[in-house]
Coordinates of C-alpha atoms in Angstrom, one line a residue:
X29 CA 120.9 118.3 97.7
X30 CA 117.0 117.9 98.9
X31 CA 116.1 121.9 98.6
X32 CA 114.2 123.1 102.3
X33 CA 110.4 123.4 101.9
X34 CA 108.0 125.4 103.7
X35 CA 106.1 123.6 106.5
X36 CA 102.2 121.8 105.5
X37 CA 99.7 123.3 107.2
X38 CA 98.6 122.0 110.4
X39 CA 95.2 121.1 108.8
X40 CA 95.1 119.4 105.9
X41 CA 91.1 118.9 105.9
X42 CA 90.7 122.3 105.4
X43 CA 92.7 122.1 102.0
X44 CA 91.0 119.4 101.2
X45 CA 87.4 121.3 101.8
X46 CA 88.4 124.3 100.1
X47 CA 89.9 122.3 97.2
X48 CA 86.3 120.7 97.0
X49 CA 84.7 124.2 96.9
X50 CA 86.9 125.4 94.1
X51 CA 86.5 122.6 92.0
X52 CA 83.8 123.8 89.7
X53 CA 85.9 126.9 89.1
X54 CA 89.6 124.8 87.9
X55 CA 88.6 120.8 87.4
X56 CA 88.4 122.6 83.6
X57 CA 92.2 123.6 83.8
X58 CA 94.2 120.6 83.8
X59 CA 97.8 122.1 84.7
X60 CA 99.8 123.1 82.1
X61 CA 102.5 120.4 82.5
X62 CA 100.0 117.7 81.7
X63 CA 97.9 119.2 79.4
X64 CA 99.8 121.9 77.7
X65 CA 98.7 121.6 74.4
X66 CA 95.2 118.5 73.5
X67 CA 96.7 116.2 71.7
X68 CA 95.4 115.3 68.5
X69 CA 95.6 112.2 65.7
X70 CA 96.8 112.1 62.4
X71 CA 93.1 113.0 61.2
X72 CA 93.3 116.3 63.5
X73 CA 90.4 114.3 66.3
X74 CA 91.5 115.0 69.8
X75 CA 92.5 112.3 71.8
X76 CA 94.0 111.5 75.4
X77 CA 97.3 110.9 74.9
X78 CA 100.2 112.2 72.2
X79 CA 101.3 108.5 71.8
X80 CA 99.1 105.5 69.5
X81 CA 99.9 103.3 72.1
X82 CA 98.8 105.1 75.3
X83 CA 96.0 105.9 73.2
X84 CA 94.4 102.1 72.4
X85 CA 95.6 101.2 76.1
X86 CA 93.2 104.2 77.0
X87 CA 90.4 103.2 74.7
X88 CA 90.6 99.2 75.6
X89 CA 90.1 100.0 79.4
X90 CA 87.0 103.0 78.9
X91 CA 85.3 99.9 76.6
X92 CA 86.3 97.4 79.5
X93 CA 84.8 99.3 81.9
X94 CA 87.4 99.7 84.8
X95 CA 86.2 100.9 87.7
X96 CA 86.6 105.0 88.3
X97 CA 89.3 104.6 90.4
X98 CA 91.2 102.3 88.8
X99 CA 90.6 104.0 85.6
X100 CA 92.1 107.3 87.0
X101 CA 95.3 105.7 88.5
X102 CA 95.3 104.3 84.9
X103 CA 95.4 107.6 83.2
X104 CA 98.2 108.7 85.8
X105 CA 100.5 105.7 85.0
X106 CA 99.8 106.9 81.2
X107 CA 101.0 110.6 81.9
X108 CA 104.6 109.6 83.7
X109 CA 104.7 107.0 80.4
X110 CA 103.8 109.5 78.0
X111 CA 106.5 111.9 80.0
X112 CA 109.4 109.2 79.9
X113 CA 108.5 108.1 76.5
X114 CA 108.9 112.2 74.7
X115 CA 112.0 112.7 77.0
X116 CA 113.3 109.3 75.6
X117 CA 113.1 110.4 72.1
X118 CA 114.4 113.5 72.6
X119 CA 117.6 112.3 73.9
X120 CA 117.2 109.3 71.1
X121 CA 117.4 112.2 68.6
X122 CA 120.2 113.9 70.5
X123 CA 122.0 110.6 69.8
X124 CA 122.0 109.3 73.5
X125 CA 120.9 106.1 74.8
X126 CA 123.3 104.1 72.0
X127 CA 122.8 100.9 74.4
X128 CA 118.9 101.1 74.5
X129 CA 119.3 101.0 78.4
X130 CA 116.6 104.1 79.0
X131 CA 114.3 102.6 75.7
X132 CA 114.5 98.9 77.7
X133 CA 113.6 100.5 80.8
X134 CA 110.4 101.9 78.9
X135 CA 109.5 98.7 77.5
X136 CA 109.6 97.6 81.3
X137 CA 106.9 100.0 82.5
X138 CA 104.9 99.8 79.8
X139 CA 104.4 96.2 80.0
X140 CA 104.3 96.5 84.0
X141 CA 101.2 98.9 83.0
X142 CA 99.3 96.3 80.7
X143 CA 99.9 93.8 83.0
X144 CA 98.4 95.9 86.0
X145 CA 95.6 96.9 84.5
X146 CA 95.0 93.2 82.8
X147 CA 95.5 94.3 79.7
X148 CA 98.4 91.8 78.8
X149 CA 96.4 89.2 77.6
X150 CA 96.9 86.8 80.5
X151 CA 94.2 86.1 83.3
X152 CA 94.2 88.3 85.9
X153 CA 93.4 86.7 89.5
X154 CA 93.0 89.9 91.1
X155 CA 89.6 91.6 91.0
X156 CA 90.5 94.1 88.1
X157 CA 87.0 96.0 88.7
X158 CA 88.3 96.2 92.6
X159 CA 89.4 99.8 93.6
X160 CA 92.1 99.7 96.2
X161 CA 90.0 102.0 98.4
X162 CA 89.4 98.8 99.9
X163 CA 92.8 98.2 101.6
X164 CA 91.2 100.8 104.6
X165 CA 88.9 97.9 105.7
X166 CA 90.6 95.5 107.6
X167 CA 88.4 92.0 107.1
X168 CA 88.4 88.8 108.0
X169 CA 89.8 86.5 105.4
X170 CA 92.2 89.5 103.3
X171 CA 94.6 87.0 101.4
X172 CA 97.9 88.9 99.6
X173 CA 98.0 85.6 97.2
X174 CA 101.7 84.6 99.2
X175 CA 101.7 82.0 101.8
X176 CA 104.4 84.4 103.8
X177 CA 102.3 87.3 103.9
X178 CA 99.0 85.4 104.7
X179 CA 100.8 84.2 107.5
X180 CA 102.3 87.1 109.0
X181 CA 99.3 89.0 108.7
X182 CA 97.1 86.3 110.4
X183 CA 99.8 86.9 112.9
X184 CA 99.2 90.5 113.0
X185 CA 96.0 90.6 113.5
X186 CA 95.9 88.0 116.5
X187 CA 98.2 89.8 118.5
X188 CA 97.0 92.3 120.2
X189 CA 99.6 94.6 119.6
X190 CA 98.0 97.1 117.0
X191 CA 95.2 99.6 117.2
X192 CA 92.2 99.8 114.6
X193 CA 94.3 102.5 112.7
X194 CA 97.6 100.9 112.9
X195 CA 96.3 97.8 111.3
X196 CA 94.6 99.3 108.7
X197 CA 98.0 101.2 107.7
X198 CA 99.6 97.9 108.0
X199 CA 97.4 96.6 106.0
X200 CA 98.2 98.9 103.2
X201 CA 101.7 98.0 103.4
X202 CA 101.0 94.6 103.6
X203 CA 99.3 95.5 100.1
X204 CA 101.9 97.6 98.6
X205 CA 104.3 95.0 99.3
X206 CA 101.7 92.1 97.3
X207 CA 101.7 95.1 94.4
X208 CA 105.8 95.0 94.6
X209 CA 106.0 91.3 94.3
X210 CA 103.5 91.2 91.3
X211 CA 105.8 94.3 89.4
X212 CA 108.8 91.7 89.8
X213 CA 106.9 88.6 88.2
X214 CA 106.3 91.1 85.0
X215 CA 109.6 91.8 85.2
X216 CA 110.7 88.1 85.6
X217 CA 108.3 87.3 82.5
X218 CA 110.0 89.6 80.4
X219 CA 113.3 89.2 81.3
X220 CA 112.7 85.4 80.2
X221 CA 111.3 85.9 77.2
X222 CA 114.2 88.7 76.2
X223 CA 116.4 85.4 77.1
X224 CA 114.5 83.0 74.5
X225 CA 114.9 85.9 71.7
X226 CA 118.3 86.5 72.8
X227 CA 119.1 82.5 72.1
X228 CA 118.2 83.0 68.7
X229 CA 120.4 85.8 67.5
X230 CA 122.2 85.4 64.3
X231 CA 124.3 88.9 64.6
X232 CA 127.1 89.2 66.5
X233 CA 126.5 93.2 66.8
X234 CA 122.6 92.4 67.4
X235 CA 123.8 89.7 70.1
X236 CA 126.4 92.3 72.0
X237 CA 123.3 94.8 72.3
X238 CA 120.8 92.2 73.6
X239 CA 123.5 91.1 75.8
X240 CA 124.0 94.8 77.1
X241 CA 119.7 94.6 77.8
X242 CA 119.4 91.4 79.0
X243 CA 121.7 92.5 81.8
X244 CA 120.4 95.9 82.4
X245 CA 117.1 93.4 82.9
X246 CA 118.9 90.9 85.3
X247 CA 120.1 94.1 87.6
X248 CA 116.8 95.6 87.7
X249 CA 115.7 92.1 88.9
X250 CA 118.5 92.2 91.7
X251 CA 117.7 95.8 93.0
X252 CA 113.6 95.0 93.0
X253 CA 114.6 91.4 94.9
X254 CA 116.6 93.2 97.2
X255 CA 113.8 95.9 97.6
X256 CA 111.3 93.1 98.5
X257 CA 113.5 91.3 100.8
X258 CA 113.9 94.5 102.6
X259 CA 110.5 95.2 103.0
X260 CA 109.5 91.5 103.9
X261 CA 112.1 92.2 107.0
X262 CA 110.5 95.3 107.7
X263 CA 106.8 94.2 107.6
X264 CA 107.9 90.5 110.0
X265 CA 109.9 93.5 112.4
X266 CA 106.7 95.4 112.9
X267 CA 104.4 91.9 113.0
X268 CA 106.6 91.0 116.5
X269 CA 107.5 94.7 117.7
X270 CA 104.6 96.7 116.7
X271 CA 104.8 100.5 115.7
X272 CA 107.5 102.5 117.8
X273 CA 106.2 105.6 119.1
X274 CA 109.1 106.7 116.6
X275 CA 107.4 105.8 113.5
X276 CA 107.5 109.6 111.2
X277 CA 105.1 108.0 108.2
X278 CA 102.1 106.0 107.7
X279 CA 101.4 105.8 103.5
X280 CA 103.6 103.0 102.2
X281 CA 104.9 104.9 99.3
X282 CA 106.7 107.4 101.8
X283 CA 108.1 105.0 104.5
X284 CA 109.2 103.0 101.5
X285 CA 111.2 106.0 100.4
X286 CA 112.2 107.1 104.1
X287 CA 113.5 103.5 104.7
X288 CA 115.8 103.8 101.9
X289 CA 117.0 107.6 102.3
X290 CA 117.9 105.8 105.5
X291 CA 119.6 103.6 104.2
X292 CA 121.7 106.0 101.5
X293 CA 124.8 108.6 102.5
X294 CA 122.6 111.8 102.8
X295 CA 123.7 113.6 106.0
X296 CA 121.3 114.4 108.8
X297 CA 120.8 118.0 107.7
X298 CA 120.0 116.1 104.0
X299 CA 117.8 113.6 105.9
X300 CA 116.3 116.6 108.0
X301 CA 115.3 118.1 104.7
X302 CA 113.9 115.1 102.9
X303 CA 111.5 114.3 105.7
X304 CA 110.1 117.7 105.4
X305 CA 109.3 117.2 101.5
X306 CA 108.3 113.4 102.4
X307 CA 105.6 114.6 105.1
X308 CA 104.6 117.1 102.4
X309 CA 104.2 114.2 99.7
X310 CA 102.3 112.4 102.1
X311 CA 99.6 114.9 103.0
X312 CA 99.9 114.8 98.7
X313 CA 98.6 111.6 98.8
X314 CA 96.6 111.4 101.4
X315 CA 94.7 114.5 99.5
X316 CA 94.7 112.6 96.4
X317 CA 93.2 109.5 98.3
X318 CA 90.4 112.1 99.5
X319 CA 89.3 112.4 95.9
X320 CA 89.5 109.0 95.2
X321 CA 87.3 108.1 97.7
X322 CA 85.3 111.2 96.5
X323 CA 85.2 110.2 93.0
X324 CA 83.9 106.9 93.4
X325 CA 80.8 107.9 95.8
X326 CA 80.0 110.6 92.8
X327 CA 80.0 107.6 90.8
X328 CA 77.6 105.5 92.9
X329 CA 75.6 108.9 93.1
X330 CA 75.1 109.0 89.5
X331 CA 74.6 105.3 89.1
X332 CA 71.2 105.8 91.3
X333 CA 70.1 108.9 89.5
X334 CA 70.6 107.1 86.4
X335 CA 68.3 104.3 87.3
X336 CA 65.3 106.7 88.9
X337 CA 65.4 108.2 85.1
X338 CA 65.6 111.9 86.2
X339 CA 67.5 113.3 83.0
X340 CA 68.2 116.9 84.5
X341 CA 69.8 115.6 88.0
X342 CA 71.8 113.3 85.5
X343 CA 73.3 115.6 83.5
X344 CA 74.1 117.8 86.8
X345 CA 75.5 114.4 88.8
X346 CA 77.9 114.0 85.4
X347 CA 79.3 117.4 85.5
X348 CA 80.0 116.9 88.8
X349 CA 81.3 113.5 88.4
X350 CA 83.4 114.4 85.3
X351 CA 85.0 117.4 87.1
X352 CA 85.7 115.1 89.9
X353 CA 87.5 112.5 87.9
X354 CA 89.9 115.2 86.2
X355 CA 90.9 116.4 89.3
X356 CA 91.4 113.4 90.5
X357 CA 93.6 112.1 87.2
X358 CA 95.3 115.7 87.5
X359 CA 96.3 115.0 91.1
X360 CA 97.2 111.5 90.7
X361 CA 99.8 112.3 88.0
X362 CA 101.2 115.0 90.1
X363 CA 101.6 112.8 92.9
X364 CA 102.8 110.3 90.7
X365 CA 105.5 112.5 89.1
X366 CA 106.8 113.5 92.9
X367 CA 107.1 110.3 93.8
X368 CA 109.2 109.3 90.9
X369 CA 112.1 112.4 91.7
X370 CA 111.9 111.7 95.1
X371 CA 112.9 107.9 94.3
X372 CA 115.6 109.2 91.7
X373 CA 116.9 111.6 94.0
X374 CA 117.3 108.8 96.9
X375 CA 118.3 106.3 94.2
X376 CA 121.3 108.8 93.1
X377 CA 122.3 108.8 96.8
X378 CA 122.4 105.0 97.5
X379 CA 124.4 104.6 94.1
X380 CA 126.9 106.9 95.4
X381 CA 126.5 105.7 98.6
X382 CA 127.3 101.6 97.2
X383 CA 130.1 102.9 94.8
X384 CA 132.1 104.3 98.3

């Protein structure tokens, strides 16, 4: 049951100003959940993460030189795999997981990660150094790298049908649909290769448990094609209707959930509930977009001090940039970590809802 929450206030600029002031005072005091303890190596140095791995992933994108923002929503995606991967061995040692579902599932995000951040050794067409603050501007020319999408949004834009601010939010989900189809391709690349190992098993027990994770793989596949095909019929619906004056949400993320808690069993008092916590997520991320878009104009800031040689404004515009980025990593993870219970909670309810 999706608990009641108390209303966001009415201004959510004033948080956000506030916030700003504050910053100084508790950008130091990463929240206890993500940070409760540094971790450290096996020579006792501190590093980012409690995980080798997460650690050299870390380390390979500071020396590649990612853009701020990307490199933040980096370190979130590191957090919720660092999470998953100390709750998976826990329940490993508890002797759970004897089908290597959970540790498949893992192996899924992680390469989903290195493959998002062009860090799985393939070329990346998309402009890894790009941050997606860009989506806001609508431009002539925007491709999404699908012939479908290019067209409907060509569409879009000719019609007449959409404000300024209504394309630029469908322009984001135009976007957020691209970044779904590009999840399924990893998928789809990893699922074939688990195939080609799986053709080459010599144990029948070793065969039975590929089996088990190759088709774990192939219904993760059918529930992400199913997702895209859904949101392809939602996108071409709002290309020839437009936005109803009905439409509650306007980040992707949230009407993506919203569309399928619409689609699950919850009751209306359920549904009244959820949209409640989903207009509080969105204000969430709308916040945590605010300090994106902060963080990179520190950045620029400091870039220009840099270059005019002033050491003392330097060292003050990289306090204040550094403070700015672990906020901005701090909040990312949060709002990273609410979207992933919201989408088991819905999840949960469609399964139940499919099995009736």
């Amino acid at each position: 049951k999706f608990r009641k929450i108390e209303k966001v206030p009415s201004s959510p600029s004033l948080t956000i100003l506030i916030s700003l002031f504050v910053i100084g005072a508790t950008a130091g005091k990463y929240s206890k959940e993500i940070n409760e303890q540094k971790a450290s190596d096996k020579n006792n140095n501190q590093v980012e993460f409690r995980i080798a791995k997460l650690n050299q992933v870390w380390e390979k994108a500071i020396r590649m030189q990612l853009a701020p923002v990307r490199l933040s929503e980096l370190h979130s995606d590191l957090k919720i795999q660092e999470k998953d991967e100390l709750q998976w061995k826990k329940i490993k040692a508890e002797g759970l997981d004897e089908d290597g579902e959970r540790e498949a599932k893992l192996r899924r995000n992680f390469n989903i990660i290195l493959a998002k951040y062009g860090m799985d050794g393939k070329k990346d067409t998309r402009a890894l150094d790009s941050n997606r603050l860009k989506d806001h501007d609508v431009k002539d020319g925007d491709t999404f790298d699908d012939p479908r999408l290019d067209k409907l949004w060509n569409k879009a834009k000719t019609s007449g049908k959409f404000s300024d601010e209504e394309l630029q939010t469908l322009q984001r989900e135009f976007h957020h649909h691209k970044d779904k189809i590009n999840e399924y391709n990893i998928v789809m690349d990893t699922v074939s290769r688990t195939e080609e190992i799986h053709k080459n098993v010599i144990s029948p027990l070793e065969g039975d448990m590929k089996e088990h994770v190759l088709h774990q793989k192939h219904a993760d596949l059918k529930q992400r094609m199913r997702g895209l095909n859904q949101g392809f019929e939602r996108l071409r619906k709002i290309t020839h209707e437009g936005y109803g004056a009905d439409s509650e949400f306007k980040e992707p993320r949230v009407i993506e959930l919203w569309e399928m808690a619409k689609r699950s069993n919850l009751t209306e008092v359920e549904l009244d509930s959820l949209k409640e916590e989903l207009r509080h997520f969105e204000t969430k991320v709308e916040k945590h977009q605010h300090y994106q878009e902060q963080l990179e104009l520190s950045h620029q800031k400091l870039k220009h001090v840099e270059a005019l040689g002033d050491k003392e404004h330097t060292m003050r515009n990289k306090e204040k940039y550094n403070a700015l980025a672990e906020k901005a990593r701090e909040m990312g993870y949060k709002m990273k970590k609410h979207l992933q219970d919201l989408t088991n909670k819905i999840s949960q309810n469609g399964l139940q809802h499919n099995e009736l």
